Short mmCIF file of C-alpha atoms and ligand atoms in Angstrom, two decimals:
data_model
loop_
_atom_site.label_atom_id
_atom_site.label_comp_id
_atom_site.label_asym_id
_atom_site.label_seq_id
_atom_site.Cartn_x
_atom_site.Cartn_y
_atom_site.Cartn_z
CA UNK A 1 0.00 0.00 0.00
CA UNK A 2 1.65 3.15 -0.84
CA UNK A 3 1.83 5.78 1.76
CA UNK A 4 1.85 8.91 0.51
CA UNK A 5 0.46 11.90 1.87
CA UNK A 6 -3.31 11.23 1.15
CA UNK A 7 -3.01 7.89 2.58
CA UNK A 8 -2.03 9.28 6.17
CA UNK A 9 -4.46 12.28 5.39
CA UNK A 10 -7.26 10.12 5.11
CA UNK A 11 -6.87 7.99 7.62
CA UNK A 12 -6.45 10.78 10.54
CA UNK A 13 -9.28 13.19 8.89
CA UNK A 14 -11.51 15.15 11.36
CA UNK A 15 -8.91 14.25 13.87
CA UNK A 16 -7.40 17.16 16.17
CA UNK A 17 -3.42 18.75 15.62
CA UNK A 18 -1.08 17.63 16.93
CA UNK A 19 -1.02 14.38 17.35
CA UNK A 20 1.52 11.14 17.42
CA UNK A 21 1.09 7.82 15.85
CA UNK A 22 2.40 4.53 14.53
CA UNK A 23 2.24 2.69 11.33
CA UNK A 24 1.80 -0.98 12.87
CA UNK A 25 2.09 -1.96 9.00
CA UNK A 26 5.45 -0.62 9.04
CA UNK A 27 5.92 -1.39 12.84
CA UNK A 28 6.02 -5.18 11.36
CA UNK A 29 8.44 -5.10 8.97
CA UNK A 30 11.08 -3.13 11.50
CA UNK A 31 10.34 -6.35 13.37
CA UNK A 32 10.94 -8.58 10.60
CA UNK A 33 13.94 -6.84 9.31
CA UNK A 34 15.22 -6.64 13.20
CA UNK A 35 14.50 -10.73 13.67
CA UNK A 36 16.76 -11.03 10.63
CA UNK A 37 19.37 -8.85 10.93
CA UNK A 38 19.62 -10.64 14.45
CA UNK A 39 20.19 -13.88 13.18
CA UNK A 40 18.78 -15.62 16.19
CA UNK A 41 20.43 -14.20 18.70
CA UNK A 42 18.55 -12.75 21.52
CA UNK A 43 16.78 -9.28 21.18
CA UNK A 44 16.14 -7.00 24.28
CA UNK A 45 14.06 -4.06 23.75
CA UNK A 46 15.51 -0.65 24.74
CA UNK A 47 12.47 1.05 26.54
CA UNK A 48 14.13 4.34 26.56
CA UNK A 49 13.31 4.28 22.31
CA UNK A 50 9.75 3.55 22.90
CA UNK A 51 8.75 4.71 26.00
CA UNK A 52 5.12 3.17 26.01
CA UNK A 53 4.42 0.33 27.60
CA UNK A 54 1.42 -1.37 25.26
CA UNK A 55 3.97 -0.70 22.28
CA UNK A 56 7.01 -2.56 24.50
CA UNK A 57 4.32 -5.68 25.24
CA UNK A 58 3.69 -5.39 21.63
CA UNK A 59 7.12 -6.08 20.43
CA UNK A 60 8.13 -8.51 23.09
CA UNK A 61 4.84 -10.77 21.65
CA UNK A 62 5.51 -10.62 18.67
CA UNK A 63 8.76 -12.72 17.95
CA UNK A 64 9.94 -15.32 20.76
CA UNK A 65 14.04 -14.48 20.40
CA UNK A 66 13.01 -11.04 21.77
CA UNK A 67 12.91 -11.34 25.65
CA UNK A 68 13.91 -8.54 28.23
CA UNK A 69 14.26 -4.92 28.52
CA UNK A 70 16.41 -2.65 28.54
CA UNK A 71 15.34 0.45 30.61
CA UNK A 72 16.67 3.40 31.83
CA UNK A 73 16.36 4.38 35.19
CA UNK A 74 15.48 2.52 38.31
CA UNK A 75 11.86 3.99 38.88
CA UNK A 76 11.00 3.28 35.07
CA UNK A 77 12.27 -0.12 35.76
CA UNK A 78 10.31 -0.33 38.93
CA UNK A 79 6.98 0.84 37.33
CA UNK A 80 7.71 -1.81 34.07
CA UNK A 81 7.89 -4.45 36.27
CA UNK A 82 4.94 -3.35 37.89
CA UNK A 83 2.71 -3.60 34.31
CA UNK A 84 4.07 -7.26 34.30
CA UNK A 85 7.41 -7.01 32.53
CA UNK A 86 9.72 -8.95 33.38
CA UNK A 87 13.74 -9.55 33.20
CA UNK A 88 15.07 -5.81 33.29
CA UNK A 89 18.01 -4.68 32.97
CA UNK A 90 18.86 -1.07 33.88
CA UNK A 91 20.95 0.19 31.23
CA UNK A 92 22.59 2.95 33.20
CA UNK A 93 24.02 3.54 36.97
CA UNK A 94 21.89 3.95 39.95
CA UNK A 95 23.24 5.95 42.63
CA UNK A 96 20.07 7.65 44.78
CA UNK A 97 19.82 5.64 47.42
CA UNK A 98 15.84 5.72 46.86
CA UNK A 99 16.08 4.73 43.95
CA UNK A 100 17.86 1.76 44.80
CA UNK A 101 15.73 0.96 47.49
CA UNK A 102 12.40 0.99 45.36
CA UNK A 103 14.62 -2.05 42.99
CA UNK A 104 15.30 -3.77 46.50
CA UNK A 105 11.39 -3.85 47.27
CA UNK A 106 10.35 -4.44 44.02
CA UNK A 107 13.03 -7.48 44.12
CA UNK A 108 11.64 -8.54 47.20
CA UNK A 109 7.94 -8.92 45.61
CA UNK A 110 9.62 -11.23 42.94
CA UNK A 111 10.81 -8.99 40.02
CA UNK A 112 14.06 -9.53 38.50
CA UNK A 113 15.96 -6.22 38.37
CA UNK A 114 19.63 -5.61 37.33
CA UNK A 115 21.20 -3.05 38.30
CA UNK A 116 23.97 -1.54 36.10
CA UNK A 117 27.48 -0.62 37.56
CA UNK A 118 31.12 -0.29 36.42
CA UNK A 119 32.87 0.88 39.83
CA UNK A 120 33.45 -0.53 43.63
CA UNK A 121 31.73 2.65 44.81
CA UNK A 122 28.12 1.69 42.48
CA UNK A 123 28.86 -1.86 44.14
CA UNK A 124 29.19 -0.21 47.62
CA UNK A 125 25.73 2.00 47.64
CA UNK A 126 23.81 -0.85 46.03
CA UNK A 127 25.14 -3.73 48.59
CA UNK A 128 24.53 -0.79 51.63
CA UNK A 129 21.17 -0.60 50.20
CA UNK A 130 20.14 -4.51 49.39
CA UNK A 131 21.71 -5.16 52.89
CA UNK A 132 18.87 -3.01 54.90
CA UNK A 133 16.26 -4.44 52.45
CA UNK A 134 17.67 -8.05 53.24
CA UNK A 135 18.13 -8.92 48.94
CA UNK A 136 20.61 -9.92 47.03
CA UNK A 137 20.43 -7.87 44.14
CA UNK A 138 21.72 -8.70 40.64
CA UNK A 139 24.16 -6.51 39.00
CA UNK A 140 25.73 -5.99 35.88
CA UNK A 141 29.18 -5.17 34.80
CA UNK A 142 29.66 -2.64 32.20
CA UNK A 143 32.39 -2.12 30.31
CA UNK A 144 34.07 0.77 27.75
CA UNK A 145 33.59 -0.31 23.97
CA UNK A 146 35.04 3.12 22.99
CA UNK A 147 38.51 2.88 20.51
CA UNK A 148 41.18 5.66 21.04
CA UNK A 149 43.14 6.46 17.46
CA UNK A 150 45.32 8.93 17.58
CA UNK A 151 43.49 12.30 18.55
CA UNK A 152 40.24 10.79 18.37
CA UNK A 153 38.39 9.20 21.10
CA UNK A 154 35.62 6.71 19.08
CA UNK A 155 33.29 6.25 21.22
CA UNK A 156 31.47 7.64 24.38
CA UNK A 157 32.55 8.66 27.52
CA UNK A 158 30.66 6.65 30.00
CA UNK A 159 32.05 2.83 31.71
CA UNK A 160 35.95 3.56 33.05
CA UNK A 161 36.51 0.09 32.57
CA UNK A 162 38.76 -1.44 29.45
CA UNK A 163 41.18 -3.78 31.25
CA UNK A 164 41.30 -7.35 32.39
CA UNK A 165 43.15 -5.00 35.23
CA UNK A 166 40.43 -2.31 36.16
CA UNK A 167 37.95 -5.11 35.74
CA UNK A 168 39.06 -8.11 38.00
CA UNK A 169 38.80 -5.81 41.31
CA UNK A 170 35.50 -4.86 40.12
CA UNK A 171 34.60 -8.56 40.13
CA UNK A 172 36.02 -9.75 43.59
CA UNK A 173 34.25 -6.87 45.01
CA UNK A 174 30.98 -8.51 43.95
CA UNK A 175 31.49 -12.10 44.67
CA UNK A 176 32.88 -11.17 48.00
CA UNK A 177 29.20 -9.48 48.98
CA UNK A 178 26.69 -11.35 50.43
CA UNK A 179 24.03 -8.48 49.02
CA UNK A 180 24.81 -8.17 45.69
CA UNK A 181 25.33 -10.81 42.31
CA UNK A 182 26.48 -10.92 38.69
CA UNK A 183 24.14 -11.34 36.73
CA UNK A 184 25.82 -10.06 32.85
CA UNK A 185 27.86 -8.19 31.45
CA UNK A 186 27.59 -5.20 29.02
CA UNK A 187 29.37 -3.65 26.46
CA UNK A 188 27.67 -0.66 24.02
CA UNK A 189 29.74 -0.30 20.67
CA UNK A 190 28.10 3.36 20.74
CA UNK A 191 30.66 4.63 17.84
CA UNK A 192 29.01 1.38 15.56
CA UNK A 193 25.21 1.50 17.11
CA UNK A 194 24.62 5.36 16.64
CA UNK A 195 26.90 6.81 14.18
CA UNK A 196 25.04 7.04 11.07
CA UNK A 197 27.69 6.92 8.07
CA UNK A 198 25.88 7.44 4.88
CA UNK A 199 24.77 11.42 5.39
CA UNK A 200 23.47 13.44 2.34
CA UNK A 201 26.59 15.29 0.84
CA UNK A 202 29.05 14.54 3.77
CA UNK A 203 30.79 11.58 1.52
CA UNK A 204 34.59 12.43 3.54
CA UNK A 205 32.66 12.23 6.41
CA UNK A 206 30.99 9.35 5.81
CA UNK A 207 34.02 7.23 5.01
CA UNK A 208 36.02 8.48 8.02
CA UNK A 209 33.43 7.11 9.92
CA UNK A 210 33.32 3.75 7.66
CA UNK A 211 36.57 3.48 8.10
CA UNK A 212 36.96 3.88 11.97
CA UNK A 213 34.26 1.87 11.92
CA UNK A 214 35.56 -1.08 10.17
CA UNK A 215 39.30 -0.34 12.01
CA UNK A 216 37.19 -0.48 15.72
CA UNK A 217 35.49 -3.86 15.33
CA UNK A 218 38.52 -6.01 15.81
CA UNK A 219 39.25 -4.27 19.10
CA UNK A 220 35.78 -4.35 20.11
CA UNK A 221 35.08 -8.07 19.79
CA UNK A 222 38.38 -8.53 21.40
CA UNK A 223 38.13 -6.95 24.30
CA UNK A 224 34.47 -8.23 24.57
CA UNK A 225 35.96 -12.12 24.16
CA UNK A 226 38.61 -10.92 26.81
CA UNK A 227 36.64 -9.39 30.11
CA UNK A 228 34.01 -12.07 29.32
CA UNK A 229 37.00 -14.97 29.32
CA UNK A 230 37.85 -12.84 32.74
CA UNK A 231 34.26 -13.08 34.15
CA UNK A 232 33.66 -16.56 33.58
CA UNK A 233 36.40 -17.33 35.67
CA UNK A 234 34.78 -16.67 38.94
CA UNK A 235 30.87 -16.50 37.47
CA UNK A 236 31.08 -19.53 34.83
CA UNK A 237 27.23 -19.00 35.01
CA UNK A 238 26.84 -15.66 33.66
CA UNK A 239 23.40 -15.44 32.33
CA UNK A 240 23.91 -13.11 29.41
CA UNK A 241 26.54 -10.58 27.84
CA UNK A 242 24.51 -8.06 25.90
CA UNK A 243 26.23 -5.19 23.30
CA UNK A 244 24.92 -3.39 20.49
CA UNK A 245 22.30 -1.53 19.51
CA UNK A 246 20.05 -1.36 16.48
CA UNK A 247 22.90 0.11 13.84
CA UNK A 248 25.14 -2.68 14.99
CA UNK A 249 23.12 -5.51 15.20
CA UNK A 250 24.84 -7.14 12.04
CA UNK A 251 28.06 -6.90 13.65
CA UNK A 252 27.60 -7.32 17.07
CA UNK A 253 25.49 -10.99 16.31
CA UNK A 254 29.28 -12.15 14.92
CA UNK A 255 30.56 -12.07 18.05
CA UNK A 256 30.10 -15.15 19.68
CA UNK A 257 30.91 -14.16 23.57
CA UNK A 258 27.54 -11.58 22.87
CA UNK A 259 24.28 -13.72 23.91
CA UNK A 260 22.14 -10.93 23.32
CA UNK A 261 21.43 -7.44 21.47
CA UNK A 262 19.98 -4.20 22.50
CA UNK A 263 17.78 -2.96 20.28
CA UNK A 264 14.88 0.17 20.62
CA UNK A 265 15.34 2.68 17.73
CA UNK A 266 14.60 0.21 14.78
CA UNK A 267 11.10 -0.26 15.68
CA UNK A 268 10.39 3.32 14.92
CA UNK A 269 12.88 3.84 12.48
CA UNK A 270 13.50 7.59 12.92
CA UNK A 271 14.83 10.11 11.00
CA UNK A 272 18.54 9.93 12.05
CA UNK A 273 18.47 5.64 11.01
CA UNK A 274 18.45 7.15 7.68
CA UNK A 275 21.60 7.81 7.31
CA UNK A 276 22.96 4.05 7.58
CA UNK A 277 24.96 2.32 4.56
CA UNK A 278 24.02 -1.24 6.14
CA UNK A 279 20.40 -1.17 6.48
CA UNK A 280 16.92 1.09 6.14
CA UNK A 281 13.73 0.69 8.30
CA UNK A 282 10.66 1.80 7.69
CA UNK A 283 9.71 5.29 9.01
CA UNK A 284 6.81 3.45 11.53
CA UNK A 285 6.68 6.66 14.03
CA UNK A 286 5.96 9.86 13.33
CA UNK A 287 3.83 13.39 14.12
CA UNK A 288 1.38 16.27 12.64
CA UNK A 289 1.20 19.41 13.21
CA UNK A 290 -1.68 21.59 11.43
CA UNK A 291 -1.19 24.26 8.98
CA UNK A 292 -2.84 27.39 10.78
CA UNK A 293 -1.81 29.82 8.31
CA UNK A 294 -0.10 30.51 4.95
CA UNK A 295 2.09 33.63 5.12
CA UNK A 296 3.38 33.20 1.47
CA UNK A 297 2.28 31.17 -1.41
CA UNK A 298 4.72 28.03 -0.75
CA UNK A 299 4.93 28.99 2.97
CA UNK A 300 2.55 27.38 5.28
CA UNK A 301 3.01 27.59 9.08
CA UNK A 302 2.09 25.34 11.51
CA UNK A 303 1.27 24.90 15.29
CA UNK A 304 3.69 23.73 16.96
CA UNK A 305 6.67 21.45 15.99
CA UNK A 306 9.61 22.17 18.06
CA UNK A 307 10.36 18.68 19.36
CA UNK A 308 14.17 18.58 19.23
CA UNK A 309 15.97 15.55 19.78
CA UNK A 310 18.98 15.19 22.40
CA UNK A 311 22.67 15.07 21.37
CA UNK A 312 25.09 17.21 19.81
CA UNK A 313 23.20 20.04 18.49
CA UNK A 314 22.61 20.30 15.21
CA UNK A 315 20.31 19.81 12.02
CA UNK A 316 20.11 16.67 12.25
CA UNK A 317 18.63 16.76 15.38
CA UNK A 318 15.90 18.77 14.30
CA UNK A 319 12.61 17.06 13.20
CA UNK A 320 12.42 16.01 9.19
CA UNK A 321 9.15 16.88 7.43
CA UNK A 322 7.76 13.61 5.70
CA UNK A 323 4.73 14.13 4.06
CA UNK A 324 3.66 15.59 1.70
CA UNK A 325 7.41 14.95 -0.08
CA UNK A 326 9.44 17.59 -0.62
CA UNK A 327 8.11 19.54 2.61
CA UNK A 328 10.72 21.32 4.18
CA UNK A 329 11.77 23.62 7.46
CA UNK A 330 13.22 26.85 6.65
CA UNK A 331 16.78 27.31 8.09
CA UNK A 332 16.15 30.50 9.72
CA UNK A 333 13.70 28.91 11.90
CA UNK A 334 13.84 25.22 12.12
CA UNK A 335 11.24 23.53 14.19
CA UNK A 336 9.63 26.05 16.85
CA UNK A 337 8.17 26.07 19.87
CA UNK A 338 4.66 27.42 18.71
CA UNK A 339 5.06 28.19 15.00
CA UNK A 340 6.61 26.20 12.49
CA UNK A 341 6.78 27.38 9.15
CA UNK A 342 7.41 24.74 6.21
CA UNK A 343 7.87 25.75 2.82
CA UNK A 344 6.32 23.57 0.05
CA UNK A 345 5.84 23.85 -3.49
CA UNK A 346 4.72 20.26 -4.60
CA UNK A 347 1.58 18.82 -6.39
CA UNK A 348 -0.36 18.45 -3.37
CA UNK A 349 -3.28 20.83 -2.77
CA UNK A 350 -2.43 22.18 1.14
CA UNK A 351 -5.04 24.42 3.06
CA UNK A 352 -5.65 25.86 6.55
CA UNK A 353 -5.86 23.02 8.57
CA UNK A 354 -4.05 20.17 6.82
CA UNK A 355 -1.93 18.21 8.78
CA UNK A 356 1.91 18.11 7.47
CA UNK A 357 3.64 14.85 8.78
CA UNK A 358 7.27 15.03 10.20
CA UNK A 359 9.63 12.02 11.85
CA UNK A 360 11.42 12.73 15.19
CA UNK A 361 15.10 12.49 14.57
CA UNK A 362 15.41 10.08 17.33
CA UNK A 363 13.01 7.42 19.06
CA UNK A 364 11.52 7.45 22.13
CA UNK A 365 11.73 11.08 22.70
CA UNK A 366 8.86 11.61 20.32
CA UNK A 367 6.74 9.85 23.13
CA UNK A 368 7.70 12.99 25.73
CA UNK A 369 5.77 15.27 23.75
CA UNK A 370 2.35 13.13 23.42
CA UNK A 371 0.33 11.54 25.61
CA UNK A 372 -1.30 9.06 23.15
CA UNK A 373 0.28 6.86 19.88
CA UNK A 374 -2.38 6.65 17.31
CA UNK A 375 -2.35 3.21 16.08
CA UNK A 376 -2.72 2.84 11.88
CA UNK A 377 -3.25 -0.12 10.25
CA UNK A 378 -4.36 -1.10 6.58
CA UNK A 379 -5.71 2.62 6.10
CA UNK A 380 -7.57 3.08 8.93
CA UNK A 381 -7.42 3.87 13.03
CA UNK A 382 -7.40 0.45 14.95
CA UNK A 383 -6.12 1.74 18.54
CA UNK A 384 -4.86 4.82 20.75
CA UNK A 385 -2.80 3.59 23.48
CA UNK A 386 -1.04 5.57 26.21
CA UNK A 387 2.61 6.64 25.64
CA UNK A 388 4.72 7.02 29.70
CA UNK A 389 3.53 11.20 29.52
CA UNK A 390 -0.02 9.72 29.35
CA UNK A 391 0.57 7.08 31.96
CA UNK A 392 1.48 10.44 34.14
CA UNK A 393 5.27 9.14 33.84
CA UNK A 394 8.31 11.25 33.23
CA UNK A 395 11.33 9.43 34.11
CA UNK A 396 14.09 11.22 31.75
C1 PLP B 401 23.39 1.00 26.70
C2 PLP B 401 22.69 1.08 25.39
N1 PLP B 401 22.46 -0.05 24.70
C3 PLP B 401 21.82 -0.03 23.52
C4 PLP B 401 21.40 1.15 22.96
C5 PLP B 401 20.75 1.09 21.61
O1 PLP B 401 19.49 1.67 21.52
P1 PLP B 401 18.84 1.90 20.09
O2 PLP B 401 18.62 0.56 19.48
O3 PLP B 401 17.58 2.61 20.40
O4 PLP B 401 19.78 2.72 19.29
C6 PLP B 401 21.63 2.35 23.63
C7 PLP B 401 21.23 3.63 23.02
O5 PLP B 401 21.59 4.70 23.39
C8 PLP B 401 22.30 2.32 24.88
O6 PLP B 401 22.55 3.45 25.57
#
């Protein structure tokens, strides 16, 4: 079915501006193209690229290798667990105290929470918490997939640990606690996962990037083969080692030490996934804002619009208008914060009122801005369902 402008037109006609929805159509083929590109190795969902819980229990049904979640703070974790989900792994460090403690009572009501750490201090403040809770809390290591080349640090700045050396003391300090477990291990090839390296008219930046890219793997996988080689000396029973994300997924799943991948932003497939030379989704997720007046013939501004992802600033981190094709923001203004003006001069017939469709440039952050996902299927409206702003959530 071809989805042009009229087609989404149609469908959300009458409706009120602005509003958020997703193309389950197109939902299932990120799916399908994610279950392949996995290869059969294990998929957990990335909450933080979703953030809606009927969406999340959507994906986990619908294809058995994908099993767990990755959230992304302790409370969201709490409250997930609390709609029924199950195995979570908290993708970042906890350090409030609080925050620990509501893991430690959720723990203690039977959820399986894992706490992520990559220092003897995170150890520390989780064991002082588990230990007044009386749990044993599951923790997992992670550790830095960044590559350093010669004035260039490829990568992100987050897990201090790279060595068999920084690691092992990390290690001992767990098993040695009565309060506290390993559970996994993780490792996030950022520089591979969320680099894009196919940008419109950026073609020596794009193969610098394809090139660090290619010269990183080697050290990645080895590093990953090494600290899990390390682990498995005093935990032979790891349960999982997890890396990746969804523009790495066809190089992580080579690696065998990795027994699962982390992956959120392909089910949406927004606007900055474009810019990959390995793979395409489909653009499931997106927004419309209404034309509310036309201050010049191929000038139509909108209400609203300004939804700006996080990052580096710049214009790709603006949203990209979709539909109708060949919309487009106007430099001087970009996406505002009441008024967005989009210039057009295409074959489509626009008036007062007509929605113009755009695509966040990332994933889940689209879901901060809207209480409700309209759900499209087959040309018409077959569900609204709550994103975490119209659960009354707000977790980052
Ligand atoms: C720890 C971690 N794993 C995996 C991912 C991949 O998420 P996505 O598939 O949405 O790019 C991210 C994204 O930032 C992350 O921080």
């Amino acid at each position: 079915m071809l989805r042009d402008y009229q087609y989404y037109r149609e469908i959300f006609r009458g409706r009120p501006l602005p509003f958020a929805y997703v193309d389950l159509d197109l939902l299932e083929e990120n799916i399908r193209l994610t279950r392949e590109r996995a290869g059969g190795t294990r998929v957990r969902i990335a909450s933080k690229s979703l953030r809606s819980v009927a969406i999340i229990k959507r994906i986990l049904a619908a294809e058995p290798t994908f099993q767990g979640i990755m959230a992304f703070t302790a409370r969201e974790a709490v409250y997930l667990a609390r709609q029924g989900l199950d195995d979570l792994l908290i993708g970042y460090p906890t350090w409030h105290a609080e925050d620990i403690a509501a893991v430690a009572r959720a723990t203690a009501d039977g959820a399986h929470i894992t706490l992520m750490i990559d220092s003897q201090a995170h150890v520390e403040q989780i064991e002082s918490v588990a230990r007044r809770y009386g749990v044993r809390l599951p923790l997992c290591l992670d550790i830095d997939m960044a590559v350093d080349f010669p004035g260039l640090h490829f990568g992100v700045w987050r897990s201090p640990l790279r060595t068999a050396e920084q690691v092992r003391p990390v290690i001992e300090r767990i098993m040695s606690s009565p309060h506290v477990w390993l559970d996994g291990l993780m490792g996030y090839e950022a520089q591979i996962a969320g680099v894009g390296d196919r940008y419109p008219g950026q073609a020596l930046k794009n193969a610098l990037v394809t090139w660090l890219k290619r010269r990183s793997l080697g050290e990645i996988a080895a590093r990953r083969a090494a600290l899990v080689a390390l682990i498995k000396e005093y935990a032979p029973q790891v349960r999982f080692v997890n890396g990746g994300g969804t523009g790495s997924v066809h190089t992580t799943r080579l690696e065998t030490s990795v027994t699962e991948i982390t992956v959120g932003s392909a089910f949406y497939g927004p606007a900055l996934f474009d810019h990959y030379r390995d793979f395409r989704y489909q653009p499931a997720a997106g927004f419309a804002i209404e034309i509310v007046r036309r201050p010049h013939p191929q000038i139509y501004t909108c209400l609203g619009g300004g939804y700006v992802a996080s990052g580096a600033a710049g214009p790709d981190k603006l949203p990209q208008p979709y539909l109708p094709q060949g919309a487009q923001l106007i430099t001087t203004e970009g996406a505002g914060e009441v008024q967005t003006p989009i210039r057009y001069s295409g074959p489509v017939a626009l008036s007062l009122g007509d929605p113009i469709f755009l695509r966040h440039a990332k994933a889940g952050e689209l879901c901060e801005r809207f209480t409700h996902l309209l759900l499209v299927s087959k040309g018409t409206i077959v569900d609204e369902v709550t994103t975490y702003r119209g659960d009354g959530q707000c977790f980052l």
